[in-house]
Tab-separated table of C-alpha atoms in Angstrom:
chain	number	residue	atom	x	y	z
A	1	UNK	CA	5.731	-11.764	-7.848
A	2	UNK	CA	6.357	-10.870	-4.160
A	3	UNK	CA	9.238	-13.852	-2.119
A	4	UNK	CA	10.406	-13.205	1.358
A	5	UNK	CA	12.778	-15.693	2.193
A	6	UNK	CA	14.031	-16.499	5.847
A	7	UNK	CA	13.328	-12.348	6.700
A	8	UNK	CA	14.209	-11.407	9.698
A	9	UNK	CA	14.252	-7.427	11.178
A	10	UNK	CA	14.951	-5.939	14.553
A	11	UNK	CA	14.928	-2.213	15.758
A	12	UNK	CA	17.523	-1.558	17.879
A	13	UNK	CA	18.177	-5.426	18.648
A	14	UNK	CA	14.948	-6.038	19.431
A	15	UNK	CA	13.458	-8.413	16.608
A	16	UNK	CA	10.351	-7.168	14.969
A	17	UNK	CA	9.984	-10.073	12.152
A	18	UNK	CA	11.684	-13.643	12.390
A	19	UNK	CA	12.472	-15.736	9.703
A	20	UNK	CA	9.580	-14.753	7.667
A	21	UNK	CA	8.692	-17.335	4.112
A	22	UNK	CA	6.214	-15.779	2.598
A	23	UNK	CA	5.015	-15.618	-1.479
A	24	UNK	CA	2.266	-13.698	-3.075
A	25	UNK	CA	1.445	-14.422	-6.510
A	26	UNK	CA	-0.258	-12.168	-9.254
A	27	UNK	CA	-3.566	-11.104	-8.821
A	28	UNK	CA	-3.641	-12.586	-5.553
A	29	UNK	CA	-5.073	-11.119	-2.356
A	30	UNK	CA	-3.520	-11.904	0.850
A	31	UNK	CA	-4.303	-10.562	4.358
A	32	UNK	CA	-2.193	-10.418	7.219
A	33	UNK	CA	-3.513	-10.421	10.644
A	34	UNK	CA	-2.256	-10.622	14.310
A	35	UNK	CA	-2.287	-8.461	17.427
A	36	UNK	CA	-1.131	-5.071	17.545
A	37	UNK	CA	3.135	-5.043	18.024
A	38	UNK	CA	3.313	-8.263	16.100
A	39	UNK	CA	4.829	-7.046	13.029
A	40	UNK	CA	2.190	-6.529	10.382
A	41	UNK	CA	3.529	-2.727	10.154
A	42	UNK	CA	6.810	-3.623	9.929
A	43	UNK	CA	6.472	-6.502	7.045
A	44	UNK	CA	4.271	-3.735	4.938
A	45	UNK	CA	6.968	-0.980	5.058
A	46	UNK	CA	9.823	-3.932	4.033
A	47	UNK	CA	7.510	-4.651	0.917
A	48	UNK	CA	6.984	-0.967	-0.200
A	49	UNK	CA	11.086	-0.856	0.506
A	50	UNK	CA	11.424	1.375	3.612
A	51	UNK	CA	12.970	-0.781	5.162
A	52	UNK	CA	15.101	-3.825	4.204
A	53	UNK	CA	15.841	-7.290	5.770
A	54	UNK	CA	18.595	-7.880	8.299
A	55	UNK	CA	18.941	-11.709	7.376
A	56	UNK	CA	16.772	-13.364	4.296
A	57	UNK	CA	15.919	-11.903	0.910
A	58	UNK	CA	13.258	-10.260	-0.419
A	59	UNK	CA	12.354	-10.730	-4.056
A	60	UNK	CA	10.345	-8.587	-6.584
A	61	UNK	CA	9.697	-9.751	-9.445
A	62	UNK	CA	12.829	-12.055	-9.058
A	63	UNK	CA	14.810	-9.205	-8.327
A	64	UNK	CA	16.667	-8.314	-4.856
A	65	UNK	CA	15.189	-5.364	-2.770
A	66	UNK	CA	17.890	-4.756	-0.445
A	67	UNK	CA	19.273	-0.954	0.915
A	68	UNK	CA	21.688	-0.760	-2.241
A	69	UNK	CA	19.457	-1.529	-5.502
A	70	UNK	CA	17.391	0.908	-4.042
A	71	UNK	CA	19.934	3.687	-4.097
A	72	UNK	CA	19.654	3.360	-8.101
A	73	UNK	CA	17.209	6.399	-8.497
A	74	UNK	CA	15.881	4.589	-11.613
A	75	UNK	CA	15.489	1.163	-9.843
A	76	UNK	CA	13.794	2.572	-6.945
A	77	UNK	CA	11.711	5.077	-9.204
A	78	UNK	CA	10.138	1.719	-11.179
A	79	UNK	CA	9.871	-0.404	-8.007
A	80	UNK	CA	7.790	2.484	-6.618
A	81	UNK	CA	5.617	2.666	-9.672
A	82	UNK	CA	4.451	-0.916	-9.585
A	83	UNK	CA	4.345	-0.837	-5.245
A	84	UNK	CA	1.597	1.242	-3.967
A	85	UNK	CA	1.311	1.879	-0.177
A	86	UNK	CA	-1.740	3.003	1.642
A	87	UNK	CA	-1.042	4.022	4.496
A	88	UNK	CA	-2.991	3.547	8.350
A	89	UNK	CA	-3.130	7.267	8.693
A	90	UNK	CA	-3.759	8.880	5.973
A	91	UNK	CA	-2.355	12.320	7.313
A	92	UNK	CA	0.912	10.656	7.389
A	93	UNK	CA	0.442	10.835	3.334
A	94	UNK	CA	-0.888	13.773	2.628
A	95	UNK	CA	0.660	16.891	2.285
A	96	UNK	CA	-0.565	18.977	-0.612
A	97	UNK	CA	-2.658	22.298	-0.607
A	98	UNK	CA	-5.802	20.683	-2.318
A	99	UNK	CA	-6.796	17.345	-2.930
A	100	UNK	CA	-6.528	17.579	-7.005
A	101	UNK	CA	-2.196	18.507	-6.483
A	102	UNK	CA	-2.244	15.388	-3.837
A	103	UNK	CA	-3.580	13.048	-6.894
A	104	UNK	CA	-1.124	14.621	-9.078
A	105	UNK	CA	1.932	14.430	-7.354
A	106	UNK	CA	2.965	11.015	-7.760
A	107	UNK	CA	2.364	10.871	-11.575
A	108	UNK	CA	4.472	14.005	-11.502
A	109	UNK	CA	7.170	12.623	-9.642
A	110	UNK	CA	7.075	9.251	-12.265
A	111	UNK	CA	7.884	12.243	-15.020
A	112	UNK	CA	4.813	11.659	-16.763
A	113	UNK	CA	3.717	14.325	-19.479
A	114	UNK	CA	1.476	17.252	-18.035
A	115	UNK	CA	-1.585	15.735	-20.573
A	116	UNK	CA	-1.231	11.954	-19.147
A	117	UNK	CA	-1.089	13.327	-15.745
A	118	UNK	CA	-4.336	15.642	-15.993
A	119	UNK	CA	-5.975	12.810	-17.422
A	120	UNK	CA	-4.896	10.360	-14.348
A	121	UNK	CA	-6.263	12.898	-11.843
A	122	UNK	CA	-9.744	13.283	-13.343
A	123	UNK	CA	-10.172	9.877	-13.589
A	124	UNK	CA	-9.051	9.028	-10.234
A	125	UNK	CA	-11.434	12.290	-8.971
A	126	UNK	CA	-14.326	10.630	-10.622
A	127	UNK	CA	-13.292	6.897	-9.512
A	128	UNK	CA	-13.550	7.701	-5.698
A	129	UNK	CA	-16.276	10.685	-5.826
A	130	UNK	CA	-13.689	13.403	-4.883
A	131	UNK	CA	-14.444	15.665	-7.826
A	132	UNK	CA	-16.424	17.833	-5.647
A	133	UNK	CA	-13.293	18.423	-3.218
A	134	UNK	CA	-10.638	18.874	-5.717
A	135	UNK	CA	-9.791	21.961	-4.698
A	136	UNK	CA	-10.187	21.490	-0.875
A	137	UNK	CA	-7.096	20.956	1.490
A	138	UNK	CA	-6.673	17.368	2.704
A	139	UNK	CA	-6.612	18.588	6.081
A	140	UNK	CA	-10.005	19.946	6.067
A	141	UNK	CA	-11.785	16.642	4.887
A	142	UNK	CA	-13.271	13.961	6.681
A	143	UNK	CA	-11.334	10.377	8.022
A	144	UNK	CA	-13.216	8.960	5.433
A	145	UNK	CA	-12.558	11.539	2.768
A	146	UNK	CA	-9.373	11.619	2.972
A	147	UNK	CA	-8.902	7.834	3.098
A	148	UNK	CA	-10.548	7.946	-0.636
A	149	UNK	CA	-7.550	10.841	-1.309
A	150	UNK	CA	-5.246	8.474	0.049
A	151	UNK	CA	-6.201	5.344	-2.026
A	152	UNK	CA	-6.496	8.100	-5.698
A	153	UNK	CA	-2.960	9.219	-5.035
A	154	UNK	CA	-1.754	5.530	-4.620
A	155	UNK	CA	-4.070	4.236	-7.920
A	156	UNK	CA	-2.998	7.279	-9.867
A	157	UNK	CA	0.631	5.806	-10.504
A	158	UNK	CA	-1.302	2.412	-11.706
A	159	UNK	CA	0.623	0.491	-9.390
A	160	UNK	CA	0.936	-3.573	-9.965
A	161	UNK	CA	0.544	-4.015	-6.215
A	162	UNK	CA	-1.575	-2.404	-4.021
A	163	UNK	CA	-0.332	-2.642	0.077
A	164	UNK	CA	-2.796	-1.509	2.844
A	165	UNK	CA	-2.309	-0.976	6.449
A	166	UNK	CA	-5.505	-1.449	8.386
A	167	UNK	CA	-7.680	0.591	5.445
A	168	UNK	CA	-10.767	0.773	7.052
A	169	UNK	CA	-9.813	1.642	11.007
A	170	UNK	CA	-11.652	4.435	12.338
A	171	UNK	CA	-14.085	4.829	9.424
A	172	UNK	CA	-18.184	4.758	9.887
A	173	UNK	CA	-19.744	1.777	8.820
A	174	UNK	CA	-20.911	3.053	5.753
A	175	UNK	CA	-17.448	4.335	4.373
A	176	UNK	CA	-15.996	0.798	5.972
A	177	UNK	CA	-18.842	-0.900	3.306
A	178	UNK	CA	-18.238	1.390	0.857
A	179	UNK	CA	-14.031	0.742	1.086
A	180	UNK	CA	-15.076	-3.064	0.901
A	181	UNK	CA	-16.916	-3.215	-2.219
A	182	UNK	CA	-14.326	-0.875	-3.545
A	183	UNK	CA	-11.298	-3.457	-2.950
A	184	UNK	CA	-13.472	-6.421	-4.066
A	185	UNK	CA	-13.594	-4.090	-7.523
A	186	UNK	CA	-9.856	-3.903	-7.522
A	187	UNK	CA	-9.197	-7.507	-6.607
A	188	UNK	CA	-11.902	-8.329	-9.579
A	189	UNK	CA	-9.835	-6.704	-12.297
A	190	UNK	CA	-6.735	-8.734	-11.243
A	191	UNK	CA	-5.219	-6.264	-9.248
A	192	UNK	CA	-2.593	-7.798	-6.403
A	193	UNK	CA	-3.150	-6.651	-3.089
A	194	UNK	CA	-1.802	-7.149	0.695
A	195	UNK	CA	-3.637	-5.913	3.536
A	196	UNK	CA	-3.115	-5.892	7.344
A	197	UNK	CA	-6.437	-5.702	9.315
A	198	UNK	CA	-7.713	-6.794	12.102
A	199	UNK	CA	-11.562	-6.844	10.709
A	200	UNK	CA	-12.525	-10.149	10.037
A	201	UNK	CA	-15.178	-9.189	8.126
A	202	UNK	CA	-12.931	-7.296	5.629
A	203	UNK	CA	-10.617	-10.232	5.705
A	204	UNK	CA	-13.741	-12.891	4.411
A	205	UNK	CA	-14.253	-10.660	1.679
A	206	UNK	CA	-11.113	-10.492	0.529
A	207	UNK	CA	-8.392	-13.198	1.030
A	208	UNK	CA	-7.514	-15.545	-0.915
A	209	UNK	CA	-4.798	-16.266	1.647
A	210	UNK	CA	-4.758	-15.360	5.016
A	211	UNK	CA	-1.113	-15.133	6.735
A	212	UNK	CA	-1.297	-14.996	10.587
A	213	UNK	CA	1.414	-13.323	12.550
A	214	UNK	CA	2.632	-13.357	16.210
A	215	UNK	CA	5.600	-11.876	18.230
A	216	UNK	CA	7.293	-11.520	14.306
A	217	UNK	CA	6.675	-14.783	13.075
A	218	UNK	CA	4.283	-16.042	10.337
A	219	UNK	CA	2.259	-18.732	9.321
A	220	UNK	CA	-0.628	-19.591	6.960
């Protein structure tokens, strides 16, 4: 599903990944850990397409991600359908008056029908115990709460993949348990996932492969 081949990425000159071979199948979970400035940031945003490789490929699907496929509107519009990123801070994401316009944006944006879309926000409401907040602003909820906001607007576009960046940093230990047992549900109905974290915990529960990076590069 997911082949980086010989990736390598710099920001202004200075390299930030190096030759990275990496391959995630379906349904597979794989976690990504290292210190902090060793690239686990960086390799997330080149999967979700932010950013693109400098040398090496990356493949999705068996089809090239590179800075000009994703100018096609339509190409980048069904890459970013099946590629779901969670951000580390969720304020970064969120930008909607209430939390029910937040779940609703990104099936809006995919052009779905005002019926399919309605439907997609009450079940992601009742999937992640938000219905309660719907109409609250993001900004006055919780680190916790909105993390659950966060994760609905991401699993409202059904997304093949689902990419996290350190989900459960900064969150109490009961919303870091209840996060947990929530991804193990995902990863039980086949869902693909790739997660950076530096909880080891979290990265027991979940890998099926671990993929360890330093100063850019990475190994298994």
């Amino acid at each position: 599903m997911i082949r980086l081949r010989d990736v390598c990425f710099a920001y202004d000159g200075v390299p930030a990944l190096r030759h990275i071979d990496l391959q995630v199948r379906p349904g597979e979970t794989v976690v990504l850990q290292g210190g902090n400035g060793c690239g686990k940031t960086t390799l997330l945003k080149l999967l979700n397409g932010l950013i693109f490789p400098e040398v090496g490929e990356y493949l999705f699907q068996g089809k090239p991600i590179t800075e000009k496929t994703m100018k096609d509107s339509t190409f980048a519009k069904a890459f970013h359908r099946q590629v779901g990123y969670v951000f580390q801070n969720p304020d970064a994401q969120l930008f909607c008056p209430t939390v029910e316009e937040e779940i609703a944006f990104g099936p809006r944006q995919m052009g779905l029908p005002e019926e399919e879309t309605a439907r997609r926000v009450e079940d992601m409401l009742a999937l992640l115990g938000l219905t309660a907040l719907r109409e609250r602003p993001p900004y006055h909820l919780s680190g916790g709460e909105k993390r659950k906001v966060s994760l609905a607007c991401v699993l409202s576009m059904d997304p093949q993949v689902l990419v996290l960046d350190e989900p459960i940093a900064g969150l109490d230990e009961k919303t870091q348990a209840w996060l947990t047992e929530f991804l193990l549900a995902l990863k039980g109905s086949g869902r693909t996932m790739v997660i950076a974290t530096h909880n080891a915990q979290l990265a027991a529960a979940l890998a099926d492969r671990v993929f360890h990076m330093e100063d850019g590069r990475g190994n298994e």
